[in-house]
Amino acid sequence: MRSSHPIAVLTTLLAIAPSRGASGADVPSGSDEPASSSSLPVSLAAEKVQLPNGLTVIYDEDHRTPIVTVNLWYHVGSKDEPPGRNGFAHLFEHLMFQGSKHVPEDMYFRFLEKAGATSINGTTNTDRTNYFQTVPRTELPLALWLESDRMGFLLDHVDEATFKSQRDVVKNERRQNYENAPYGLVLEAIRAALFPEGHPYHLLTIGTPNDLDRATLADVEAFFHKHYVPNNCSLVISGDIDKASAKALVEKYFGPIPRGEHGDAATRQKPAVVTHSGEARIEMEAAVELARVYVSWPTPAFFQSGDADLDLVAHVLTGGKTSRLYKRLVYDLQIAQSTSASQQSSELASVFEIVATARPGHSANELASVIDEELDKLRTSGVSDAELARAKVTIEADNIFDLERNSSRANRLNTYEHYVGDPNYLAQDMARTTRATTASVLNAARTWLLPKDRVVTLVTPNKQAPVAGRVVAITRGTK
């Protein structure tokens, strides 16, 4: 992939993303028919191989800069946690950095930092846990050795003391980022209302204190043996590599690790549509200065029909100062200081969410009324050709510029591998946006953004309430 000047990229995008009305002859949104690779200003052409132990390895050769990103996705997230062990996947992410059989306690970061590595971290969400680092090309053997040692020998190091110390770290992280943060527990209430009890997305990834306290070292061992195995992992090596040398290193360090009893195919769940019997309205109070409203819907899973169209809807609503909700709430009426909308795509189901924060003296109910007016207009008349064209160009440009960063490209390859089984899915992914029409966007809004399926959360300032928020009342309507 060659770097392009931003203006040239945008010009190309405008050429490949013409605005078409409802009568256009586009392929319907969600089609698997890819855009022509020659029409894209960038491409992905990584090589995917699988070791005998089931490890999927993706090699992405790019010699523009003398760096290499090593990016691993273990196909396990909070949706895969045992009952009563909410937060365990995230806790395990912390344990992975503490040491392994041949890496002493707290030395993982030090080894990499001394070698000049950057972006050393890991993250956990509902669907997966990833680990990544970017190193000088000469330090690829070090990065692969470190990752292989904790994949093969983590349990040789983890003991009761390490386990308890990292459990306390995670509990403190919850206190800092949720329990003591403004609006910090609002999301917990929303997720519990959006997804019924027992649904893999009902609880937050961060975990609950009670479940974290119940976790044991025996749980660590069982979780590791089930999920942290080669046949439940995909490894991307992206950057300035000699592919033959990189393959030899992977065989050397990862090849001897035995496959697990359970693999990716055995543990993956299927997307399922969540339905509601009517709107849920959550009233909350928080020790904050400004009122806020959240309007949330369960929506189709990542890469399912309607998912990309809802990305476009989000941009039409809040993508820039001329967008519908920004113009009404922030500029015209001046009752909100900010607003955003997003399609938060996940493996089993997604969440479309609108958030607006009021200006002083205005209430969450005021914001909700204007949001409803704009949603009614959208569901009645759809989006204009000009709005759709602007949304397409912005989304496509963001995607292309993101691929210019070595670490982002590596993570994109793993994203495609995880969700669709093809690391080079870029053309098909881009086609979901370029081939969307005003008709497909209108259909997505009318199908998924209905009042009966949503959760409306109203946060009112109250100095006597916790800063993170507390639920005052929950009411549910009927269809």
Coordinates of C-alpha atoms in Angstrom, one line a residue:
M1 CA 0.0 0.0 0.0
R2 CA 1.4 3.4 -1.0
S3 CA 0.8 6.6 0.9
S4 CA -1.5 9.1 -0.9
H5 CA -2.0 12.9 -0.3
P6 CA -5.3 13.5 1.6
I7 CA -6.8 15.6 -1.2
A8 CA -6.0 12.9 -3.8
V9 CA -7.6 10.3 -1.6
L10 CA -10.8 12.4 -1.1
T11 CA -11.0 13.1 -4.8
T12 CA -10.8 9.3 -5.5
L13 CA -13.4 8.7 -2.8
L14 CA -15.8 11.2 -4.4
A15 CA -15.3 9.4 -7.7
I16 CA -16.1 5.9 -6.3
A17 CA -18.9 7.0 -4.0
P18 CA -21.5 8.9 -6.1
S19 CA -24.7 9.9 -4.5
R20 CA -27.7 7.9 -5.8
G21 CA -31.3 8.3 -4.9
A22 CA -33.8 5.6 -4.0
S23 CA -34.3 4.7 -7.6
G24 CA -30.6 4.0 -8.2
A25 CA -29.5 0.6 -9.4
D26 CA -27.0 0.1 -6.6
V27 CA -26.3 -3.4 -5.1
P28 CA -28.3 -3.5 -1.9
S29 CA -26.5 -2.6 1.3
G30 CA -25.0 -5.7 3.0
S31 CA -24.2 -7.4 -0.4
D32 CA -21.1 -9.6 -0.4
E33 CA -20.3 -8.3 -3.9
P34 CA -17.0 -6.3 -3.4
A35 CA -16.1 -3.0 -4.9
S36 CA -13.6 -3.2 -7.7
S37 CA -10.1 -3.4 -6.2
S38 CA -8.8 -1.0 -8.8
S39 CA -11.3 1.7 -7.6
L40 CA -9.9 1.7 -4.1
P41 CA -6.9 4.0 -3.2
V42 CA -5.7 1.4 -0.7
S43 CA -5.8 -2.4 -0.5
L44 CA -5.0 -5.2 1.9
A45 CA -3.1 -8.3 0.5
A46 CA -1.9 -10.2 3.6
E47 CA -1.0 -13.9 3.5
K48 CA -2.9 -16.1 6.0
V49 CA -1.6 -19.4 7.1
Q50 CA -2.4 -21.9 9.9
L51 CA 0.0 -23.8 11.9
P52 CA -0.6 -27.5 12.8
N53 CA -1.6 -26.5 16.3
G54 CA -4.4 -24.3 14.9
L55 CA -2.7 -20.9 15.3
T56 CA -3.8 -18.5 12.5
V57 CA -1.0 -16.3 11.4
I58 CA -1.4 -13.3 9.1
Y59 CA 1.7 -11.8 7.4
D60 CA 1.4 -8.2 6.1
E61 CA 4.5 -7.0 4.4
D62 CA 5.0 -3.2 4.2
H63 CA 8.5 -1.7 3.8
R64 CA 7.7 2.0 4.1
T65 CA 9.0 2.4 7.7
P66 CA 11.4 0.1 9.6
I67 CA 8.9 -1.0 12.2
V68 CA 6.8 -4.1 12.8
T69 CA 3.5 -4.5 14.7
V70 CA 2.7 -7.7 16.4
N71 CA -1.0 -8.0 17.1
L72 CA -2.7 -11.0 18.7
W73 CA -6.5 -11.5 19.1
Y74 CA -7.6 -14.2 21.5
H75 CA -11.2 -14.9 20.5
V76 CA -12.6 -14.5 24.0
G77 CA -14.3 -11.5 25.5
S78 CA -16.7 -10.8 28.4
K79 CA -19.5 -12.6 26.5
D80 CA -17.6 -15.8 27.0
E81 CA -17.3 -15.6 30.8
P82 CA -18.6 -18.3 33.1
P83 CA -21.8 -17.4 35.0
G84 CA -20.9 -15.5 38.2
R85 CA -17.5 -14.5 36.8
N86 CA -18.3 -11.1 35.2
G87 CA -15.1 -9.2 34.5
F88 CA -12.9 -12.3 34.3
A89 CA -11.8 -11.7 30.7
H90 CA -10.6 -8.2 31.5
L91 CA -8.9 -9.5 34.7
F92 CA -7.1 -12.1 32.6
E93 CA -5.8 -9.4 30.3
H94 CA -4.0 -7.8 33.3
L95 CA -2.5 -11.1 34.4
M96 CA -1.0 -11.6 30.9
F97 CA 1.4 -8.6 31.5
Q98 CA 2.7 -9.8 34.9
G99 CA 5.1 -12.4 33.7
S100 CA 5.4 -16.0 32.5
K101 CA 7.8 -18.9 32.9
H102 CA 10.8 -17.2 31.3
V103 CA 9.8 -13.6 31.9
P104 CA 10.1 -12.3 35.5
E105 CA 7.4 -10.3 37.2
D106 CA 6.8 -6.9 35.7
M107 CA 9.5 -7.3 33.1
Y108 CA 7.3 -7.6 30.0
F109 CA 7.0 -3.8 29.5
R110 CA 10.7 -3.2 30.4
F111 CA 12.0 -5.6 27.9
L112 CA 10.0 -4.0 25.1
E113 CA 10.6 -0.4 26.2
K114 CA 14.3 -1.0 26.3
A115 CA 14.1 -2.3 22.7
G116 CA 12.4 0.9 21.6
A117 CA 8.9 -0.5 21.3
T118 CA 5.8 1.7 21.3
S119 CA 2.0 1.1 21.7
I120 CA 2.5 -1.7 24.1
N121 CA -0.9 -2.6 25.5
G122 CA -3.9 -4.9 25.6
T123 CA -7.7 -4.3 25.5
T124 CA -10.7 -6.4 26.3
N125 CA -14.3 -6.0 24.9
T126 CA -17.3 -8.2 24.7
D127 CA -16.0 -10.2 21.8
R128 CA -12.2 -10.5 22.1
T129 CA -9.0 -9.7 24.0
N130 CA -6.1 -8.3 22.0
Y131 CA -2.4 -7.7 22.8
F132 CA -0.1 -5.5 20.6
Q133 CA 3.2 -3.8 20.3
T134 CA 5.1 -2.0 17.6
V135 CA 8.9 -2.6 17.5
P136 CA 11.9 -1.8 15.4
R137 CA 12.1 -4.4 12.7
T138 CA 15.3 -5.9 14.3
E139 CA 13.3 -6.6 17.5
L140 CA 10.6 -8.8 16.0
P141 CA 12.2 -11.9 17.5
L142 CA 11.9 -10.4 21.0
A143 CA 8.2 -9.5 20.5
L144 CA 7.3 -13.0 19.2
W145 CA 9.2 -14.7 22.0
L146 CA 7.5 -12.7 24.7
E147 CA 4.0 -13.4 23.2
S148 CA 4.8 -17.1 22.8
D149 CA 6.1 -17.4 26.3
R150 CA 2.9 -16.1 27.9
M151 CA 0.7 -18.2 25.5
G152 CA 2.6 -21.3 26.4
F153 CA 3.8 -20.8 29.9
L154 CA 1.7 -18.2 31.7
L155 CA 0.5 -20.6 34.4
D156 CA 4.1 -21.4 35.4
H157 CA 4.3 -17.9 36.8
V158 CA 0.9 -16.8 38.0
D159 CA 0.4 -17.5 41.7
E160 CA -2.1 -16.5 44.4
A161 CA -0.3 -13.2 45.1
T162 CA -0.1 -12.1 41.5
F163 CA -3.8 -13.1 41.0
K164 CA -5.0 -11.1 44.0
S165 CA -2.9 -8.0 43.2
Q166 CA -4.3 -7.8 39.7
R167 CA -7.8 -8.4 40.9
D168 CA -7.3 -5.4 43.2
V169 CA -6.0 -3.4 40.2
V170 CA -9.1 -4.2 38.2
K171 CA -11.4 -3.3 41.1
N172 CA -9.6 0.0 41.4
E173 CA -9.9 0.6 37.7
R174 CA -13.7 0.2 38.0
R175 CA -13.8 2.6 40.9
Q176 CA -11.8 5.2 39.0
N177 CA -13.5 4.9 35.6
Y178 CA -17.0 4.0 36.6
E179 CA -18.0 4.4 40.2
N180 CA -16.2 7.7 40.8
A181 CA -16.6 9.1 37.3
P182 CA -19.3 11.6 36.2
Y183 CA -22.1 9.6 34.5
G184 CA -19.9 6.5 35.1
L185 CA -22.6 4.0 35.9
V186 CA -25.1 5.1 33.3
L187 CA -23.9 2.7 30.7
E188 CA -24.3 -0.2 33.2
A189 CA -28.0 0.6 33.6
I190 CA -28.5 1.0 29.9
R191 CA -26.9 -2.3 29.0
A192 CA -28.9 -4.1 31.6
A193 CA -32.1 -2.7 30.0
L194 CA -31.0 -3.2 26.4
F195 CA -30.0 -6.9 26.8
P196 CA -32.0 -9.2 29.0
E197 CA -30.5 -11.1 32.0
G198 CA -28.5 -14.0 30.7
H199 CA -27.6 -12.3 27.4
P200 CA -23.8 -12.2 26.9
Y201 CA -24.0 -8.4 26.6
H202 CA -26.2 -7.8 29.7
L203 CA -23.2 -6.9 31.9
L204 CA -20.2 -4.6 31.3
T205 CA -16.8 -5.9 30.4
I206 CA -15.2 -4.2 33.4
G207 CA -17.0 -6.7 35.8
T208 CA -18.8 -6.4 39.0
P209 CA -17.1 -6.2 42.4
N210 CA -18.9 -9.3 43.8
D211 CA -18.0 -11.4 40.8
L212 CA -14.4 -10.3 40.8
D213 CA -14.2 -11.2 44.5
R214 CA -15.6 -14.7 43.8
A215 CA -12.9 -15.4 41.2
T216 CA -10.2 -17.9 42.2
L217 CA -6.9 -19.0 41.0
A218 CA -8.5 -22.2 39.8
D219 CA -10.8 -20.1 37.6
V220 CA -7.6 -18.6 36.1
E221 CA -6.3 -22.0 35.2
A222 CA -9.6 -23.2 33.7
F223 CA -10.0 -20.0 31.6
F224 CA -6.4 -20.2 30.3
H225 CA -6.7 -23.8 29.2
K226 CA -10.0 -23.2 27.5
H227 CA -9.4 -19.9 25.7
Y228 CA -5.7 -19.0 25.6
V229 CA -4.7 -21.7 23.2
P230 CA -3.2 -21.5 19.7
N231 CA -6.4 -22.6 18.0
N232 CA -8.3 -19.8 19.6
C233 CA -5.9 -17.1 18.5
S234 CA -5.0 -15.1 15.4
L235 CA -1.6 -13.4 15.1
V236 CA -0.9 -10.5 12.8
I237 CA 2.7 -9.5 11.9
S238 CA 2.5 -6.3 9.9
G239 CA 5.3 -4.1 8.7
D240 CA 8.9 -4.2 7.5
I241 CA 9.4 -7.9 7.5
D242 CA 11.1 -10.6 5.4
K243 CA 8.2 -13.1 5.2
A244 CA 10.4 -16.2 5.1
S245 CA 12.3 -15.1 8.2
A246 CA 9.1 -14.1 10.0
K247 CA 7.6 -17.5 9.3
A248 CA 10.7 -19.3 10.7
L249 CA 10.4 -17.2 13.9
V250 CA 6.7 -18.1 14.3
E251 CA 7.4 -21.8 13.8
K252 CA 10.2 -21.6 16.3
Y253 CA 8.4 -19.9 19.1
F254 CA 4.7 -20.8 18.6
G255 CA 4.9 -24.1 16.7
P256 CA 5.7 -26.3 19.8
I257 CA 2.7 -24.9 21.8
P258 CA 0.0 -27.7 21.9
R259 CA -3.5 -26.9 20.6
G260 CA -6.2 -26.7 23.1
E261 CA -9.1 -29.0 23.6
H262 CA -11.5 -26.2 22.7
G263 CA -11.0 -24.0 19.7
D264 CA -12.4 -21.0 18.1
A265 CA -15.2 -22.8 16.3
A266 CA -16.3 -24.6 19.4
T267 CA -16.7 -21.4 21.5
R268 CA -18.1 -18.9 19.0
Q269 CA -21.7 -17.9 19.4
K270 CA -24.1 -16.8 16.6
P271 CA -25.7 -13.3 16.2
A272 CA -29.2 -13.1 17.6
V273 CA -31.7 -10.2 17.3
V274 CA -32.8 -8.8 20.6
T275 CA -36.5 -7.8 20.7
H276 CA -38.3 -5.6 23.3
S277 CA -42.0 -5.5 24.3
G278 CA -41.9 -1.7 24.4
E279 CA -39.8 1.3 25.2
A280 CA -37.8 1.4 28.5
R281 CA -37.3 4.7 30.2
I282 CA -34.7 5.0 32.9
E283 CA -34.6 8.0 35.1
M284 CA -31.3 8.7 36.9
E285 CA -29.8 11.3 39.1
A286 CA -26.1 12.2 39.4
A287 CA -23.9 14.8 41.1
V288 CA -23.1 16.5 37.8
E289 CA -23.6 20.0 36.5
L290 CA -25.4 19.2 33.2
A291 CA -28.3 17.0 32.3
R292 CA -27.8 14.3 29.7
V293 CA -30.0 12.0 27.6
Y294 CA -29.1 8.7 26.0
V295 CA -31.3 7.0 23.4
S296 CA -30.2 3.5 22.7
W297 CA -31.4 0.6 20.5
P298 CA -30.2 -3.0 20.0
T299 CA -29.2 -3.3 16.3
P300 CA -27.8 -5.8 13.8
A301 CA -24.5 -7.4 14.5
F302 CA -21.2 -6.4 12.9
F303 CA -21.2 -6.9 9.1
Q304 CA -24.9 -8.0 9.2
S305 CA -27.5 -6.3 6.9
G306 CA -28.2 -2.8 8.1
D307 CA -25.0 -2.4 10.2
A308 CA -23.2 -0.1 7.7
D309 CA -26.4 1.8 6.9
L310 CA -26.7 2.7 10.6
D311 CA -23.2 4.1 10.5
L312 CA -24.4 6.4 7.8
V313 CA -27.5 7.4 9.8
A314 CA -25.2 8.2 12.8
H315 CA -23.1 10.5 10.6
V316 CA -26.2 12.3 9.1
L317 CA -27.5 12.9 12.7
T318 CA -24.3 14.2 14.4
G319 CA -21.3 14.1 11.9
G320 CA -20.3 17.7 11.7
K321 CA -21.8 21.1 12.4
T322 CA -24.3 20.9 9.6
S323 CA -25.6 17.5 10.8
R324 CA -29.3 17.3 11.8
L325 CA -29.0 17.0 15.6
Y326 CA -26.0 19.2 16.0
K327 CA -27.7 22.0 14.0
R328 CA -30.9 21.7 16.0
L329 CA -29.7 21.1 19.5
V330 CA -26.4 23.0 19.6
Y331 CA -26.6 25.7 16.9
D332 CA -30.3 26.6 16.4
L333 CA -31.9 26.0 19.7
Q334 CA -28.7 26.2 21.8
I335 CA -30.1 23.8 24.4
A336 CA -27.2 21.3 24.2
Q337 CA -23.5 21.8 24.4
S338 CA -22.7 18.5 22.6
T339 CA -24.3 15.6 20.9
S340 CA -23.1 12.4 19.3
A341 CA -24.5 9.3 17.6
S342 CA -22.8 6.0 16.8
Q343 CA -23.4 2.4 15.7
Q344 CA -21.4 0.4 18.1
S345 CA -20.9 -2.9 16.2
S346 CA -20.3 -6.2 18.0
E347 CA -20.4 -9.9 17.2
L348 CA -23.8 -11.0 18.5
A349 CA -25.7 -7.6 18.4
S350 CA -24.8 -4.0 18.1
V351 CA -26.0 -0.8 19.9
F352 CA -27.1 2.4 18.1
E353 CA -26.9 5.2 20.6
I354 CA -27.5 9.0 20.6
V355 CA -26.1 11.0 23.5
A356 CA -26.8 14.7 24.1
T357 CA -25.5 16.9 27.0
A358 CA -27.6 19.9 27.9
R359 CA -26.5 23.4 28.4
P360 CA -27.0 24.9 31.9
G361 CA -30.7 25.5 32.6
H362 CA -32.0 22.9 30.2
S363 CA -33.3 19.4 30.9
A364 CA -32.8 15.9 29.5
N365 CA -36.5 15.9 28.6
E366 CA -36.0 19.0 26.4
L367 CA -33.2 17.3 24.5
A368 CA -35.2 14.0 24.1
S369 CA -38.2 15.9 22.6
V370 CA -36.0 17.5 19.9
I371 CA -34.2 14.2 19.2
D372 CA -37.6 12.5 18.7
E373 CA -38.7 15.2 16.2
E374 CA -35.6 14.7 14.1
L375 CA -35.9 10.9 14.3
D376 CA -39.5 11.2 13.1
K377 CA -38.4 13.3 10.2
L378 CA -35.7 10.8 9.3
R379 CA -38.0 7.8 9.5
T380 CA -40.6 9.6 7.4
S381 CA -38.5 11.3 4.7
G382 CA -35.2 9.6 4.8
V383 CA -31.9 11.3 4.0
S384 CA -31.0 13.5 1.1
D385 CA -28.6 12.7 -1.7
A386 CA -26.2 15.4 -0.4
E387 CA -26.3 14.1 3.2
L388 CA -25.6 10.6 2.1
A389 CA -22.7 11.7 -0.1
R390 CA -21.1 13.6 2.7
A391 CA -21.5 10.7 5.1
K392 CA -20.0 8.3 2.6
V393 CA -16.9 10.4 1.9
T394 CA -16.2 11.0 5.6
I395 CA -16.5 7.4 6.6
E396 CA -14.4 6.1 3.7
A397 CA -11.7 8.8 4.3
D398 CA -11.5 7.9 8.0
N399 CA -11.1 4.2 7.1
I400 CA -8.4 4.9 4.5
F401 CA -6.4 7.3 6.7
D402 CA -6.6 4.8 9.6
L403 CA -4.9 2.2 7.4
E404 CA -1.9 4.4 7.0
R405 CA -0.8 3.7 10.6
N406 CA 1.0 0.4 10.9
S407 CA -0.6 -0.5 14.2
S408 CA -4.1 0.3 13.0
R409 CA -3.7 -1.8 9.8
A410 CA -2.6 -4.7 11.9
N411 CA -5.6 -4.4 14.1
R412 CA -7.9 -4.1 11.0
L413 CA -6.5 -7.3 9.6
N414 CA -7.3 -9.1 12.9
T415 CA -10.8 -7.4 13.0
Y416 CA -11.7 -8.8 9.6
E417 CA -10.3 -12.2 10.5
H418 CA -12.3 -12.4 13.7
Y419 CA -15.6 -11.3 12.4
V420 CA -15.7 -12.6 8.8
G421 CA -12.7 -15.1 8.6
D422 CA -10.9 -13.1 5.9
P423 CA -8.2 -10.6 6.8
N424 CA -8.3 -9.0 3.4
Y425 CA -12.0 -8.1 3.6
L426 CA -11.4 -4.4 3.0
A427 CA -13.0 -4.1 -0.5
Q428 CA -16.2 -5.9 0.7
D429 CA -16.2 -3.7 3.9
M430 CA -15.9 -0.5 1.8
A431 CA -18.6 -1.7 -0.5
R432 CA -21.1 -1.8 2.4
T433 CA -20.7 2.0 2.5
T434 CA -20.2 2.9 -1.2
R435 CA -23.3 0.9 -2.3
A436 CA -25.6 2.1 0.4
T437 CA -28.5 4.1 -1.0
T438 CA -31.0 6.6 0.4
A439 CA -33.5 3.7 0.2
S440 CA -31.3 1.3 2.2
V441 CA -30.5 3.9 4.8
L442 CA -34.2 4.8 5.2
N443 CA -35.1 1.1 5.5
A444 CA -32.5 0.7 8.2
A445 CA -33.8 3.6 10.2
R446 CA -37.4 2.4 9.9
T447 CA -36.5 -1.2 10.8
W448 CA -34.1 -0.6 13.7
L449 CA -34.7 2.8 15.2
L450 CA -38.3 2.4 16.4
P451 CA -39.6 3.9 19.7
K452 CA -40.9 0.5 20.9
D453 CA -37.4 -1.1 20.7
R454 CA -35.4 1.6 22.5
V455 CA -34.1 2.5 25.9
V456 CA -34.3 6.2 26.8
T457 CA -32.1 7.3 29.8
L458 CA -32.6 10.7 31.4
V459 CA -29.9 11.9 33.8
T460 CA -30.8 14.8 36.0
P461 CA -28.3 16.8 38.1
N462 CA -28.7 16.2 41.9
K463 CA -25.8 17.1 44.3
Q464 CA -27.1 14.5 46.8
A465 CA -26.7 11.6 44.3
P466 CA -23.5 9.7 43.5
V467 CA -21.4 11.4 40.8
A468 CA -21.6 8.2 38.7
G469 CA -25.4 8.2 38.9
R470 CA -28.2 6.2 40.5
V471 CA -31.4 4.8 39.1
V472 CA -34.5 6.5 40.4
A473 CA -37.1 4.8 38.3
I474 CA -37.5 2.4 35.3
T475 CA -40.7 2.3 33.4
R476 CA -41.6 0.1 30.4
G477 CA -44.1 0.7 27.8
T478 CA -45.9 -1.8 25.5
K479 CA -46.0 -2.3 21.8

